[in-house]
Amino acid sequence: MDQEFERDKFRVGVSARHIHLTQATVDILFGEGHVIEPEGGKGGWQFKSTDKIAIEGPRSTFDKVAVMGPCREFDQFELSFTEARALGIPAVLRMSGDIEGSPGVKLIGPVGEFVMEKGAIIAKRHIHLGQALAEKYQVKDGDSILLRIEGEERSVVFDDTIVRTDEPLEEMSAIIHIDTDEGNAAGVTKESYAYIIGKSSDYKELFSV
């Protein structure tokens, strides 16, 4: 990767626990035909909705878990390692969508309940890049990069940050997703930024090891 160009700085998004649901599951939890509406009236390819549910595990229950929209083809609950232990379920680290063999949880809505047999995962940290940005940094979908996050007095470099280019972003846009454990480790605030350092495969050259 060319080290001479000016590096972009990206806002850091910390993803609190949330759930993606199918319309069939929405119907069970909220009533048949219920529509997932965006919070604040602003939608998009992914949005936080006005709806919330409770999620129950063997050890504890989380109330007011945010439901994301729009509906998907499978149910997926995303949480942190700390939260998985609190619920009493195995902490399974996966890319979004890779839910086979992952633990399940009980979903409790205002109308009904549903036992989700699989789909509770700790999502691998990742960065969504517009195509022009991906080309600038010479990376493609699925690549692993080194990401420096400048938090409040606790800046860190995260290896194994997965590049995603499969979402409809503007050419020079980027969205970073890390979970609450990672955000706390880096001291992330609303003013925190991140920079792409290089590819994970460049580690030995970048750090002379």
Coordinates of N, CA and C in Angstrom, one line a residue:
M1 N 0.8 -1.2 0.0 CA 0.0 0.0 0.0 C 0.9 1.2 0.0
D2 N 0.6 2.2 -0.8 CA 1.3 3.5 -0.9 C 1.3 4.2 0.4
Q3 N 2.4 4.6 0.9 CA 2.4 5.2 2.2 C 2.5 6.8 2.1
E4 N 2.5 7.3 0.9 CA 2.7 8.8 0.7 C 1.4 9.6 0.7
F5 N 0.3 9.0 0.3 CA -1.0 9.8 0.2 C -1.5 10.2 1.6
E6 N -2.4 11.2 1.6 CA -3.0 11.7 2.8 C -4.0 10.7 3.3
R7 N -3.9 10.2 4.5 CA -4.9 9.2 5.0 C -6.2 9.9 5.5
D8 N -7.3 9.2 5.2 CA -8.6 9.7 5.6 C -8.8 9.4 7.1
K9 N -9.6 10.2 7.7 CA -10.0 9.8 9.1 C -11.5 9.6 9.1
F10 N -11.9 8.5 9.8 CA -13.3 8.1 9.8 C -13.9 8.1 11.2
R11 N -15.1 8.5 11.3 CA -15.8 8.5 12.6 C -16.0 7.0 13.0
V12 N -15.9 6.8 14.3 CA -16.0 5.4 14.8 C -17.4 5.2 15.3
G13 N -18.1 4.1 14.9 CA -19.4 3.7 15.4 C -19.3 2.5 16.3
V14 N -19.8 2.7 17.5 CA -19.8 1.5 18.5 C -21.2 1.0 18.4
S15 N -21.3 -0.3 18.1 CA -22.6 -1.0 18.0 C -22.9 -1.6 19.3
A16 N -23.9 -1.1 20.0 CA -24.5 -1.7 21.2 C -25.3 -2.9 20.7
R17 N -25.6 -3.8 21.7 CA -26.3 -5.0 21.3 C -27.6 -4.7 20.6
H18 N -27.9 -5.5 19.6 CA -29.1 -5.2 18.7 C -29.5 -6.5 18.0
I19 N -30.7 -6.5 17.4 CA -31.1 -7.7 16.7 C -31.7 -7.4 15.4
H20 N -31.5 -8.3 14.4 CA -32.1 -8.2 13.1 C -33.1 -9.4 13.1
L21 N -34.3 -9.1 12.5 CA -35.4 -10.1 12.5 C -36.0 -10.3 11.1
T22 N -36.6 -11.5 11.0 CA -37.3 -11.7 9.8 C -38.7 -11.2 10.0
Q23 N -39.5 -11.0 8.9 CA -40.9 -10.5 9.0 C -41.7 -11.5 9.8
A24 N -41.4 -12.8 9.6 CA -42.2 -13.9 10.3 C -42.0 -13.8 11.8
T25 N -40.8 -13.5 12.2 CA -40.5 -13.3 13.7 C -41.1 -12.0 14.2
V26 N -41.1 -11.0 13.4 CA -41.7 -9.7 13.8 C -43.2 -9.9 14.0
D27 N -43.8 -10.7 13.1 CA -45.3 -11.0 13.3 C -45.6 -11.7 14.6
I28 N -44.7 -12.6 15.0 CA -44.9 -13.3 16.3 C -44.8 -12.4 17.5
L29 N -43.7 -11.6 17.4 CA -43.4 -10.7 18.6 C -44.3 -9.5 18.7
F30 N -44.7 -8.9 17.6 CA -45.4 -7.6 17.6 C -46.8 -7.7 17.0
G31 N -47.2 -8.8 16.4 CA -48.5 -9.0 15.8 C -48.4 -9.0 14.3
E32 N -49.2 -9.8 13.7 CA -49.2 -10.0 12.3 C -49.3 -8.7 11.5
G33 N -48.4 -8.5 10.5 CA -48.4 -7.4 9.7 C -47.7 -6.1 10.3
H34 N -47.1 -6.3 11.4 CA -46.4 -5.2 12.1 C -45.2 -4.7 11.1
V35 N -45.1 -3.4 11.0 CA -44.0 -2.8 10.1 C -42.9 -2.2 11.0
I36 N -41.7 -2.6 10.7 CA -40.5 -2.0 11.4 C -40.3 -0.6 10.8
E37 N -40.4 0.4 11.7 CA -40.3 1.8 11.3 C -39.0 2.4 11.8
P38 N -38.3 3.2 11.0 CA -37.1 3.8 11.4 C -37.3 4.8 12.5
E39 N -36.4 4.8 13.5 CA -36.4 5.8 14.6 C -36.1 7.2 14.0
G40 N -36.9 8.2 14.3 CA -36.7 9.5 13.8 C -37.2 9.6 12.4
G41 N -37.8 8.6 11.8 CA -38.3 8.7 10.5 C -37.3 8.6 9.3
K42 N -36.0 8.3 9.7 CA -35.0 8.2 8.7 C -34.5 6.8 8.5
G43 N -34.8 6.2 7.3 CA -34.4 4.9 7.0 C -33.1 4.7 6.3
G44 N -33.0 3.7 5.4 CA -31.7 3.5 4.7 C -31.5 2.0 4.6
W45 N -30.3 1.6 4.1 CA -30.0 0.2 4.0 C -30.0 -0.5 5.3
Q46 N -29.8 0.2 6.4 CA -29.9 -0.4 7.7 C -30.2 0.8 8.7
F47 N -31.1 0.5 9.6 CA -31.5 1.6 10.5 C -32.0 1.0 11.8
K48 N -31.9 1.8 12.9 CA -32.4 1.5 14.2 C -33.9 1.8 14.2
S49 N -34.7 0.9 14.6 CA -36.2 1.1 14.5 C -36.7 1.6 15.8
T50 N -38.0 1.9 15.8 CA -38.7 2.3 17.1 C -39.0 1.2 18.0
D51 N -38.8 -0.1 17.6 CA -39.2 -1.2 18.3 C -38.1 -1.8 19.2
K52 N -38.5 -2.4 20.3 CA -37.5 -3.0 21.2 C -38.1 -4.3 21.7
I53 N -37.3 -5.3 22.1 CA -37.7 -6.5 22.6 C -36.8 -6.9 23.8
A54 N -37.2 -7.9 24.6 CA -36.4 -8.5 25.6 C -35.8 -9.8 25.1
I55 N -34.5 -10.0 25.5 CA -33.8 -11.3 25.1 C -33.4 -12.0 26.3
E56 N -33.8 -13.3 26.4 CA -33.6 -14.1 27.6 C -32.6 -15.2 27.3
G57 N -31.6 -15.3 28.2 CA -30.6 -16.4 28.1 C -30.7 -17.3 29.4
P58 N -29.9 -18.3 29.5 CA -29.9 -19.2 30.7 C -29.7 -18.4 32.0
R59 N -28.9 -17.4 32.0 CA -28.4 -16.7 33.2 C -29.1 -15.4 33.5
S60 N -29.5 -14.6 32.4 CA -30.1 -13.3 32.6 C -30.9 -12.9 31.4
T61 N -31.5 -11.7 31.5 CA -32.4 -11.2 30.5 C -32.0 -9.7 30.2
F62 N -31.9 -9.4 28.9 CA -31.7 -8.0 28.5 C -33.0 -7.4 28.1
D63 N -33.4 -6.3 28.7 CA -34.6 -5.6 28.3 C -34.2 -4.5 27.2
K64 N -35.2 -4.1 26.5 CA -35.1 -3.0 25.6 C -34.0 -3.1 24.6
V65 N -33.9 -4.3 24.0 CA -32.9 -4.5 22.9 C -33.4 -3.9 21.6
A66 N -32.6 -3.1 21.0 CA -33.0 -2.4 19.8 C -33.2 -3.4 18.6
V67 N -34.3 -3.2 17.9 CA -34.6 -4.0 16.7 C -34.1 -3.2 15.5
M68 N -33.3 -3.8 14.6 CA -32.8 -3.1 13.5 C -33.7 -3.4 12.2
G69 N -33.7 -2.5 11.3 CA -34.5 -2.7 10.1 C -33.6 -2.4 8.9
P70 N -34.1 -2.7 7.7 CA -35.3 -3.5 7.5 C -35.2 -4.9 7.8
C71 N -36.3 -5.7 7.7 CA -36.3 -7.1 8.0 C -35.3 -7.9 7.1
R72 N -34.7 -8.9 7.6 CA -33.8 -9.8 6.9 C -34.3 -11.2 6.7
E73 N -33.5 -12.0 6.0 CA -34.0 -13.4 5.7 C -33.7 -14.3 6.8
F74 N -33.0 -13.9 7.9 CA -32.7 -14.7 9.0 C -32.6 -13.8 10.3
D75 N -32.9 -14.4 11.4 CA -32.8 -13.7 12.7 C -31.3 -13.7 13.2
Q76 N -30.8 -12.6 13.6 CA -29.4 -12.5 14.1 C -29.3 -11.5 15.3
F77 N -28.8 -12.0 16.4 CA -28.6 -11.1 17.6 C -27.1 -10.9 17.7
E78 N -26.8 -9.6 17.8 CA -25.3 -9.2 17.9 C -25.1 -8.6 19.2
L79 N -24.1 -9.1 19.9 CA -23.7 -8.7 21.3 C -22.2 -8.8 21.4
S80 N -21.7 -8.4 22.6 CA -20.3 -8.5 22.9 C -20.0 -9.8 23.7
F81 N -18.7 -10.0 23.9 CA -18.2 -11.2 24.7 C -18.7 -11.0 26.1
T82 N -18.6 -9.8 26.7 CA -19.1 -9.6 28.0 C -20.6 -9.9 28.2
E83 N -21.4 -9.5 27.2 CA -22.8 -9.7 27.3 C -23.2 -11.1 27.1
A84 N -22.4 -11.9 26.2 CA -22.7 -13.3 26.1 C -22.5 -14.0 27.4
R85 N -21.4 -13.7 28.1 CA -21.2 -14.3 29.4 C -22.3 -14.0 30.4
A86 N -22.8 -12.7 30.3 CA -23.8 -12.3 31.2 C -25.1 -13.1 31.0
L87 N -25.4 -13.3 29.7 CA -26.6 -14.1 29.3 C -26.5 -15.6 29.6
G88 N -25.2 -16.0 29.6 CA -25.0 -17.5 29.9 C -25.0 -18.3 28.6
I89 N -24.6 -17.7 27.5 CA -24.5 -18.4 26.3 C -23.0 -18.4 25.8
P90 N -22.6 -19.4 24.9 CA -21.3 -19.4 24.4 C -21.0 -18.1 23.6
A91 N -19.8 -17.6 23.7 CA -19.4 -16.4 22.9 C -18.8 -16.9 21.6
V92 N -19.6 -16.7 20.6 CA -19.2 -17.2 19.2 C -18.9 -16.0 18.3
L93 N -17.6 -15.8 17.9 CA -17.2 -14.7 17.0 C -17.4 -15.1 15.6
R94 N -18.2 -14.3 14.9 CA -18.5 -14.7 13.5 C -18.6 -13.4 12.6
M95 N -18.5 -13.5 11.3 CA -19.0 -12.5 10.4 C -20.5 -12.5 10.4
S96 N -21.1 -11.3 10.2 CA -22.5 -11.2 10.1 C -23.0 -12.2 9.0
G97 N -24.1 -13.0 9.3 CA -24.6 -13.9 8.3 C -24.2 -15.3 8.5
D98 N -23.0 -15.5 9.2 CA -22.5 -16.8 9.5 C -23.1 -17.3 10.8
I99 N -24.2 -17.9 10.8 CA -24.9 -18.2 12.1 C -25.0 -19.7 12.3
E100 N -24.6 -20.6 11.4 CA -24.7 -22.0 11.6 C -23.9 -22.4 12.8
G101 N -24.5 -23.2 13.8 CA -23.8 -23.7 14.9 C -23.7 -22.6 16.0
S102 N -24.2 -21.5 15.9 CA -24.2 -20.4 16.9 C -25.3 -20.7 17.9
P103 N -25.2 -20.1 19.1 CA -26.3 -20.4 20.1 C -27.5 -19.6 19.8
G104 N -28.6 -20.0 20.5 CA -29.9 -19.3 20.4 C -30.3 -18.7 21.7
V105 N -31.3 -17.9 21.6 CA -31.9 -17.2 22.8 C -33.4 -17.1 22.6
K106 N -34.0 -16.7 23.7 CA -35.5 -16.5 23.7 C -35.8 -15.0 23.5
L107 N -36.7 -14.8 22.5 CA -37.1 -13.4 22.2 C -38.5 -13.1 22.8
I108 N -38.6 -12.0 23.5 CA -39.9 -11.7 24.1 C -40.4 -10.3 23.6
G109 N -41.5 -10.3 22.9 CA -42.0 -9.1 22.4 C -43.3 -8.7 23.1
P110 N -43.9 -7.6 22.7 CA -45.1 -7.1 23.4 C -46.3 -8.0 23.2
V111 N -46.3 -8.8 22.1 CA -47.4 -9.6 21.8 C -47.1 -11.1 22.0
G112 N -45.9 -11.6 21.6 CA -45.6 -13.0 21.7 C -44.2 -13.2 22.0
E113 N -43.8 -14.5 22.1 CA -42.4 -15.0 22.4 C -42.0 -15.9 21.3
F114 N -40.7 -16.0 21.1 CA -40.1 -16.9 20.0 C -38.8 -17.4 20.5
V115 N -38.5 -18.7 20.4 CA -37.2 -19.2 20.7 C -36.4 -19.3 19.4
M116 N -35.4 -18.4 19.4 CA -34.4 -18.4 18.2 C -33.4 -19.5 18.4
E117 N -33.4 -20.5 17.6 CA -32.5 -21.7 17.8 C -31.1 -21.4 17.6
K118 N -30.8 -20.4 16.7 CA -29.4 -20.0 16.4 C -29.4 -18.6 16.0
G119 N -28.2 -18.0 16.0 CA -28.1 -16.6 15.5 C -27.5 -15.6 16.5
A120 N -27.2 -16.0 17.7 CA -26.6 -15.1 18.6 C -25.0 -15.1 18.4
I121 N -24.5 -14.0 17.9 CA -23.1 -13.9 17.6 C -22.4 -12.7 18.1
I122 N -21.1 -12.7 18.3 CA -20.3 -11.6 18.4 C -19.8 -11.2 17.0
A123 N -20.2 -10.1 16.5 CA -19.8 -9.8 15.1 C -18.4 -9.4 15.0
K124 N -17.7 -9.9 14.1 CA -16.3 -9.5 13.9 C -16.3 -8.0 13.5
R125 N -15.3 -7.3 14.1 CA -15.2 -5.9 13.8 C -14.9 -5.7 12.3
H126 N -15.5 -4.7 11.7 CA -15.4 -4.5 10.3 C -15.6 -3.0 9.9
I127 N -15.3 -2.7 8.6 CA -15.4 -1.4 8.1 C -16.0 -1.5 6.7
H128 N -17.1 -0.8 6.6 CA -17.8 -0.7 5.2 C -17.1 0.4 4.5
L129 N -16.7 0.1 3.3 CA -16.0 1.2 2.4 C -16.8 1.3 1.1
G130 N -16.9 2.6 0.7 CA -17.4 2.9 -0.7 C -16.3 2.4 -1.6
Q131 N -16.7 2.1 -2.9 CA -15.8 1.6 -3.8 C -14.6 2.4 -4.1
A132 N -14.7 3.7 -4.2 CA -13.6 4.6 -4.4 C -12.6 4.6 -3.3
L133 N -13.1 4.5 -2.0 CA -12.2 4.4 -0.9 C -11.4 3.0 -0.9
A134 N -12.2 2.0 -1.2 CA -11.5 0.6 -1.3 C -10.4 0.6 -2.3
E135 N -10.6 1.3 -3.4 CA -9.6 1.4 -4.5 C -8.4 2.2 -4.0
K136 N -8.7 3.3 -3.3 CA -7.6 4.2 -2.8 C -6.7 3.4 -1.9
Y137 N -7.3 2.6 -1.0 CA -6.5 1.8 0.0 C -6.1 0.4 -0.5
Q138 N -6.4 0.2 -1.8 CA -6.0 -1.1 -2.4 C -6.5 -2.3 -1.7
V139 N -7.8 -2.3 -1.2 CA -8.4 -3.4 -0.5 C -9.7 -3.8 -1.2
K140 N -10.1 -5.0 -0.9 CA -11.3 -5.6 -1.5 C -12.2 -6.2 -0.4
D141 N -13.4 -6.5 -0.8 CA -14.3 -7.2 0.2 C -13.7 -8.4 0.8
G142 N -13.7 -8.5 2.1 CA -13.1 -9.7 2.8 C -11.7 -9.5 3.2
D143 N -11.0 -8.5 2.8 CA -9.6 -8.3 3.2 C -9.6 -7.9 4.7
S144 N -8.5 -8.1 5.3 CA -8.3 -7.8 6.8 C -7.3 -6.7 6.9
I145 N -7.6 -5.7 7.6 CA -6.8 -4.5 7.7 C -6.4 -4.2 9.2
L146 N -5.4 -3.3 9.3 CA -5.0 -2.7 10.6 C -5.7 -1.4 10.7
L147 N -6.4 -1.1 11.8 CA -7.2 0.1 12.0 C -6.8 0.7 13.3
R148 N -6.3 2.0 13.2 CA -5.9 2.7 14.4 C -7.1 3.6 14.8
I149 N -7.5 3.4 16.1 CA -8.6 4.1 16.6 C -8.1 5.1 17.7
E150 N -8.3 6.4 17.5 CA -7.8 7.4 18.4 C -8.9 7.7 19.4
G151 N -8.9 7.0 20.5 CA -9.9 7.2 21.6 C -9.4 8.2 22.6
E152 N -10.1 8.3 23.7 CA -9.7 9.3 24.7 C -8.6 8.7 25.6
E153 N -7.4 9.0 25.3 CA -6.2 8.6 26.1 C -6.0 7.1 26.1
R154 N -6.7 6.4 25.2 CA -6.5 4.9 25.1 C -6.5 4.4 23.7
S155 N -5.8 5.2 22.8 CA -5.8 4.8 21.4 C -5.2 3.4 21.2
V156 N -5.8 2.7 20.3 CA -5.3 1.3 20.0 C -5.3 1.0 18.5
V157 N -4.6 0.0 18.1 CA -4.6 -0.5 16.8 C -5.3 -1.9 16.8
F158 N -6.3 -2.0 16.0 CA -7.0 -3.3 15.9 C -6.6 -4.0 14.6
D159 N -6.1 -5.2 14.8 CA -5.8 -6.0 13.6 C -7.1 -6.8 13.2
D160 N -7.0 -7.5 12.1 CA -8.1 -8.4 11.7 C -9.5 -7.6 11.7
T161 N -9.4 -6.4 11.1 CA -10.7 -5.6 10.9 C -11.1 -5.9 9.4
I162 N -12.3 -6.5 9.3 CA -12.7 -7.0 8.0 C -13.3 -5.9 7.1
V163 N -12.8 -5.8 5.8 CA -13.4 -4.9 4.9 C -14.6 -5.4 4.3
R164 N -15.7 -4.5 4.2 CA -16.9 -4.9 3.6 C -17.2 -3.8 2.5
T165 N -17.4 -4.3 1.3 CA -17.7 -3.3 0.2 C -19.1 -3.7 -0.5
D166 N -19.9 -4.6 0.2 CA -21.1 -5.1 -0.4 C -22.3 -4.3 -0.1
E167 N -22.2 -3.2 0.6 CA -23.3 -2.3 0.9 C -23.3 -1.1 0.0
P168 N -24.5 -0.5 -0.2 CA -24.6 0.6 -1.2 C -24.2 2.0 -0.5
L169 N -22.9 2.1 -0.3 CA -22.4 3.4 0.2 C -21.9 4.3 -0.9
E170 N -21.9 5.6 -0.5 CA -21.3 6.6 -1.5 C -19.8 6.2 -1.7
E171 N -19.3 6.6 -2.8 CA -17.9 6.2 -3.3 C -16.9 6.5 -2.2
M172 N -16.9 7.6 -1.5 CA -15.9 8.0 -0.6 C -16.4 7.9 0.9
S173 N -17.4 7.0 1.1 CA -17.9 6.9 2.5 C -17.4 5.7 3.2
A174 N -17.4 5.7 4.5 CA -16.9 4.6 5.3 C -17.8 4.5 6.6
I175 N -18.1 3.3 7.0 CA -18.8 3.1 8.3 C -18.0 2.0 9.1
I176 N -17.6 2.4 10.3 CA -16.8 1.4 11.1 C -17.8 0.8 12.2
H177 N -17.7 -0.5 12.3 CA -18.5 -1.2 13.4 C -17.6 -1.9 14.3
I178 N -17.6 -1.5 15.5 CA -16.9 -2.3 16.6 C -17.9 -2.4 17.7
D179 N -17.7 -3.4 18.6 CA -18.7 -3.6 19.7 C -18.3 -2.8 20.9
T180 N -19.2 -2.9 22.0 CA -19.0 -2.1 23.2 C -17.7 -2.5 23.9
D181 N -17.3 -3.7 23.9 CA -16.1 -4.1 24.5 C -14.9 -3.5 23.9
E182 N -14.9 -3.5 22.5 CA -13.8 -2.9 21.7 C -13.8 -1.4 21.9
G183 N -15.0 -0.8 21.9 CA -15.1 0.7 22.1 C -14.5 1.1 23.4
N184 N -14.9 0.4 24.5 CA -14.4 0.7 25.8 C -12.9 0.5 25.9
A185 N -12.4 -0.5 25.3 CA -10.9 -0.8 25.3 C -10.1 0.4 24.7
A186 N -10.7 1.0 23.7 CA -10.1 2.1 23.0 C -10.5 3.5 23.5
G187 N -11.3 3.6 24.5 CA -11.8 4.8 25.1 C -12.5 5.7 24.1
V188 N -13.3 5.0 23.2 CA -14.0 5.7 22.2 C -15.1 6.7 22.7
T189 N -15.1 7.9 22.1 CA -16.1 8.9 22.4 C -16.8 9.3 21.1
K190 N -17.8 10.2 21.1 CA -18.4 10.6 19.9 C -17.5 11.4 19.0
E191 N -16.4 11.8 19.6 CA -15.4 12.6 18.8 C -14.2 11.8 18.3
S192 N -14.3 10.4 18.5 CA -13.2 9.6 18.1 C -13.1 9.3 16.6
Y193 N -11.9 9.2 16.1 CA -11.6 8.9 14.7 C -10.8 7.7 14.6
A194 N -10.8 7.1 13.3 CA -10.0 6.0 13.0 C -9.3 6.2 11.7
Y195 N -8.1 5.5 11.5 CA -7.4 5.6 10.3 C -7.0 4.2 9.9
I196 N -7.0 4.0 8.6 CA -6.5 2.7 8.0 C -5.0 2.8 7.9
I197 N -4.3 1.8 8.6 CA -2.8 1.8 8.6 C -2.3 1.0 7.4
G198 N -2.9 -0.1 7.2 CA -2.5 -1.0 6.1 C -3.2 -2.3 6.2
K199 N -2.8 -3.3 5.4 CA -3.4 -4.6 5.4 C -2.8 -5.4 6.5
S200 N -3.6 -6.3 7.0 CA -3.0 -7.2 8.1 C -1.8 -8.0 7.5
S201 N -1.9 -8.3 6.2 CA -0.8 -9.1 5.6 C 0.5 -8.3 5.6
D202 N 0.4 -7.0 5.7 CA 1.6 -6.1 5.7 C 2.2 -6.0 7.1
Y203 N 1.7 -6.7 8.1 CA 2.1 -6.5 9.5 C 3.7 -6.6 9.7
K204 N 4.3 -7.6 9.1 CA 5.7 -7.7 9.3 C 6.5 -6.6 8.8
E205 N 6.1 -6.1 7.6 CA 6.8 -5.0 6.9 C 6.6 -3.7 7.7
L206 N 5.3 -3.5 8.1 CA 4.9 -2.2 8.8 C 5.6 -2.1 10.2
F207 N 5.8 -3.2 10.9 CA 6.3 -3.2 12.2 C 7.7 -3.8 12.3
S208 N 8.3 -4.2 11.2 CA 9.7 -4.7 11.2 C 9.9 -5.9 12.1
V209 N 8.9 -6.8 12.0 CA 9.1 -8.0 12.9 C 9.2 -9.3 12.0

